[in-house]
Amino acid sequence: VSTQSTGGDDWGISECVHCGDGFTTLDGITCVPKACGPGEHLPDPDLTECEPCPIGQYTKESNAYFCQACPEGMTTASTGSSSEDDCIPDDGSAVVTCEAGQELSGTSCVDCPENSYGLDGKTCTSCPDGSTSPSGSTSADDCVEPTPEPCAEGEGRGTDGVCSTCPANTY
């Protein structure tokens, strides 16, 4: 960082000062933390911690002093946006569309949990009792009856699905 002095109408550098570990300079005059990443800014040079960009603003730059506003009529869904691509219409018309096997959670799509499926990308439906499916399943056909544990030696499974001792002279 340079400290400046005047000599008539001219500004000149009188000395250079090292910012210190963990700090850098953006303007050649003020030390700021190196920790600010995209989506964060340092709104006041006297602060030592970065803040997320507020709703309606973003920055793709690291170590930014300010965030850029979304284009007119646009906003962001949350704080900390790091790209103009995060800007969405501010009229409430922005609708997130999820794929089959997913449902909306806040403003993003998440896979349907295990033992459920999603047909329309809006909600996940539980599998019928006793059946299972992997996460992200897209159809009720993905819900299958679990393979039962094998019966112990000397037992067989009846039509009711329960293991019982085999009758005499059988195995």
Short mmCIF file of C-alpha atoms in Angstrom, two decimals:
data_model
loop_
_atom_site.label_atom_id
_atom_site.label_comp_id
_atom_site.label_asym_id
_atom_site.label_seq_id
_atom_site.Cartn_x
_atom_site.Cartn_y
_atom_site.Cartn_z
CA VAL A 1 0.00 0.00 0.00
CA SER A 2 1.35 3.39 -0.82
CA THR A 3 0.82 6.41 1.35
CA GLN A 4 0.49 9.59 -0.64
CA SER A 5 1.77 13.08 -0.08
CA THR A 6 1.24 16.24 -2.05
CA GLY A 7 3.84 18.39 -3.67
CA GLY A 8 1.96 21.30 -5.16
CA ASP A 9 -0.89 19.88 -7.29
CA ASP A 10 0.86 16.54 -7.87
CA TRP A 11 0.31 13.38 -5.86
CA GLY A 12 3.38 11.31 -5.30
CA ILE A 13 4.22 8.10 -3.47
CA SER A 14 6.22 8.78 -0.34
CA GLU A 15 6.49 5.23 1.02
CA CYS A 16 5.11 1.71 0.56
CA VAL A 17 3.65 -0.30 3.43
CA HIS A 18 3.11 -4.07 3.38
CA CYS A 19 -0.54 -5.03 4.01
CA GLY A 20 0.33 -8.09 6.07
CA ASP A 21 -0.53 -11.75 5.78
CA GLY A 22 -4.08 -12.46 4.70
CA PHE A 23 -4.59 -9.00 3.22
CA THR A 24 -4.27 -7.46 -0.23
CA THR A 25 -5.04 -4.12 -1.85
CA LEU A 26 -7.51 -3.37 -4.62
CA ASP A 27 -6.90 0.33 -5.06
CA GLY A 28 -3.26 0.61 -4.01
CA ILE A 29 -4.28 2.56 -0.91
CA THR A 30 -6.38 0.33 1.37
CA CYS A 31 -5.62 -3.15 2.73
CA VAL A 32 -8.55 -5.60 2.54
CA PRO A 33 -8.86 -9.27 3.52
CA LYS A 34 -7.97 -11.75 0.76
CA ALA A 35 -10.86 -13.93 1.88
CA CYS A 36 -13.65 -12.26 -0.12
CA GLY A 37 -14.70 -14.63 -2.88
CA PRO A 38 -17.26 -14.33 -5.66
CA GLY A 39 -20.65 -13.40 -4.21
CA GLU A 40 -19.00 -11.49 -1.34
CA HIS A 41 -17.85 -7.92 -0.91
CA LEU A 42 -16.23 -5.61 1.61
CA PRO A 43 -18.66 -2.67 1.77
CA ASP A 44 -16.51 -0.67 4.20
CA PRO A 45 -12.69 -0.69 4.05
CA ASP A 46 -12.64 -0.48 7.87
CA LEU A 47 -14.32 -3.90 8.09
CA THR A 48 -12.24 -7.04 8.26
CA GLU A 49 -14.94 -9.57 7.30
CA CYS A 50 -16.60 -10.00 3.93
CA GLU A 51 -20.36 -9.82 3.58
CA PRO A 52 -22.52 -11.68 1.03
CA CYS A 53 -23.95 -9.61 -1.77
CA PRO A 54 -27.50 -8.56 -0.82
CA ILE A 55 -30.57 -9.83 -2.65
CA GLY A 56 -30.78 -8.21 -6.07
CA GLN A 57 -26.99 -7.90 -6.44
CA TYR A 58 -24.05 -10.13 -7.39
CA THR A 59 -20.29 -10.06 -7.95
CA LYS A 60 -18.20 -12.54 -9.86
CA GLU A 61 -14.97 -10.86 -8.71
CA SER A 62 -12.94 -11.82 -5.66
CA ASN A 63 -12.07 -9.09 -3.12
CA ALA A 64 -14.75 -6.70 -4.41
CA TYR A 65 -15.68 -3.48 -2.60
CA PHE A 66 -19.21 -3.54 -3.99
CA CYS A 67 -21.70 -5.82 -5.71
CA GLN A 68 -23.33 -5.08 -9.04
CA ALA A 69 -27.09 -4.64 -9.26
CA CYS A 70 -29.08 -7.07 -11.37
CA PRO A 71 -30.53 -5.56 -14.56
CA GLU A 72 -33.71 -3.55 -14.11
CA GLY A 73 -36.71 -5.72 -13.26
CA MET A 74 -34.48 -8.54 -12.03
CA THR A 75 -33.45 -9.78 -8.57
CA THR A 76 -31.73 -12.78 -7.00
CA ALA A 77 -33.37 -15.56 -5.00
CA SER A 78 -30.89 -15.25 -2.13
CA THR A 79 -27.86 -13.36 -0.85
CA GLY A 80 -24.34 -14.21 -1.98
CA SER A 81 -25.00 -14.40 -5.73
CA SER A 82 -21.86 -14.62 -7.85
CA SER A 83 -23.15 -14.28 -11.41
CA GLU A 84 -25.60 -12.25 -13.45
CA ASP A 85 -27.04 -15.66 -14.35
CA ASP A 86 -28.41 -15.72 -10.78
CA CYS A 87 -30.68 -12.76 -11.62
CA ILE A 88 -34.31 -13.74 -12.16
CA PRO A 89 -37.43 -11.71 -13.03
CA ASP A 90 -38.59 -9.63 -10.06
CA ASP A 91 -42.28 -9.97 -10.92
CA GLY A 92 -42.78 -13.34 -9.27
CA SER A 93 -42.98 -15.07 -12.63
CA ALA A 94 -39.75 -17.00 -12.18
CA VAL A 95 -40.71 -20.61 -11.72
CA VAL A 96 -38.16 -23.30 -11.06
CA THR A 97 -39.03 -26.46 -12.98
CA CYS A 98 -37.67 -29.70 -11.62
CA GLU A 99 -37.21 -32.94 -13.53
CA ALA A 100 -39.00 -36.21 -12.82
CA GLY A 101 -37.45 -37.82 -9.74
CA GLN A 102 -37.01 -34.41 -8.08
CA GLU A 103 -39.00 -31.91 -6.06
CA LEU A 104 -38.58 -28.23 -5.25
CA SER A 105 -36.86 -27.41 -1.95
CA GLY A 106 -36.76 -23.64 -1.45
CA THR A 107 -35.49 -22.34 -4.77
CA SER A 108 -33.65 -25.43 -5.99
CA CYS A 109 -34.43 -28.97 -7.09
CA VAL A 110 -33.45 -31.96 -4.96
CA ASP A 111 -33.71 -35.68 -5.73
CA CYS A 112 -36.69 -37.50 -4.24
CA PRO A 113 -35.46 -39.35 -1.14
CA GLU A 114 -35.11 -43.12 -0.93
CA ASN A 115 -38.41 -45.03 -0.82
CA SER A 116 -40.26 -42.42 -2.90
CA TYR A 117 -40.59 -41.34 -6.53
CA GLY A 118 -41.45 -38.17 -8.45
CA LEU A 119 -43.48 -38.21 -11.66
CA ASP A 120 -43.90 -34.52 -12.40
CA GLY A 121 -40.91 -32.74 -10.82
CA LYS A 122 -43.23 -31.06 -8.28
CA THR A 123 -43.67 -33.50 -5.41
CA CYS A 124 -42.35 -36.87 -4.35
CA THR A 125 -44.74 -39.71 -3.48
CA SER A 126 -43.92 -42.38 -0.92
CA CYS A 127 -43.61 -45.94 -2.18
CA PRO A 128 -46.34 -48.35 -1.03
CA ASP A 129 -45.75 -49.81 2.44
CA GLY A 130 -42.95 -52.32 2.49
CA SER A 131 -41.47 -51.37 -0.88
CA THR A 132 -38.25 -49.48 -1.47
CA SER A 133 -36.66 -47.34 -4.19
CA PRO A 134 -33.37 -45.50 -4.65
CA SER A 135 -33.25 -41.70 -4.34
CA GLY A 136 -34.21 -39.87 -7.54
CA SER A 137 -36.74 -42.53 -8.63
CA THR A 138 -39.11 -41.41 -11.38
CA SER A 139 -41.89 -44.00 -11.33
CA ALA A 140 -43.93 -46.21 -9.00
CA ASP A 141 -42.36 -49.09 -10.95
CA ASP A 142 -39.09 -48.17 -9.20
CA CYS A 143 -40.69 -49.18 -5.88
CA VAL A 144 -39.95 -52.86 -5.34
CA GLU A 145 -40.55 -55.31 -2.55
CA PRO A 146 -37.32 -55.82 -0.66
CA THR A 147 -35.72 -59.22 -0.95
CA PRO A 148 -36.50 -61.02 2.31
CA GLU A 149 -33.73 -62.31 4.52
CA PRO A 150 -33.18 -66.04 4.00
CA CYS A 151 -34.79 -68.35 6.53
CA ALA A 152 -32.57 -70.20 8.99
CA GLU A 153 -31.49 -73.76 8.29
CA GLY A 154 -34.41 -76.12 8.82
CA GLU A 155 -36.99 -73.37 8.16
CA GLY A 156 -39.09 -72.47 5.15
CA ARG A 157 -41.12 -69.42 4.16
CA GLY A 158 -44.87 -69.85 4.09
CA THR A 159 -47.33 -68.00 1.82
CA ASP A 160 -47.61 -65.38 4.55
CA GLY A 161 -43.87 -64.61 4.11
CA VAL A 162 -42.97 -65.78 7.61
CA CYS A 163 -40.19 -68.29 8.28
CA SER A 164 -41.27 -71.35 10.28
CA THR A 165 -39.81 -74.75 11.12
CA CYS A 166 -40.16 -77.24 8.31
CA PRO A 167 -42.49 -80.22 8.98
CA ALA A 168 -40.88 -83.56 9.74
CA ASN A 169 -39.14 -85.25 6.82
CA THR A 170 -38.83 -81.93 4.87
CA TYR A 171 -36.21 -79.31 4.55
#
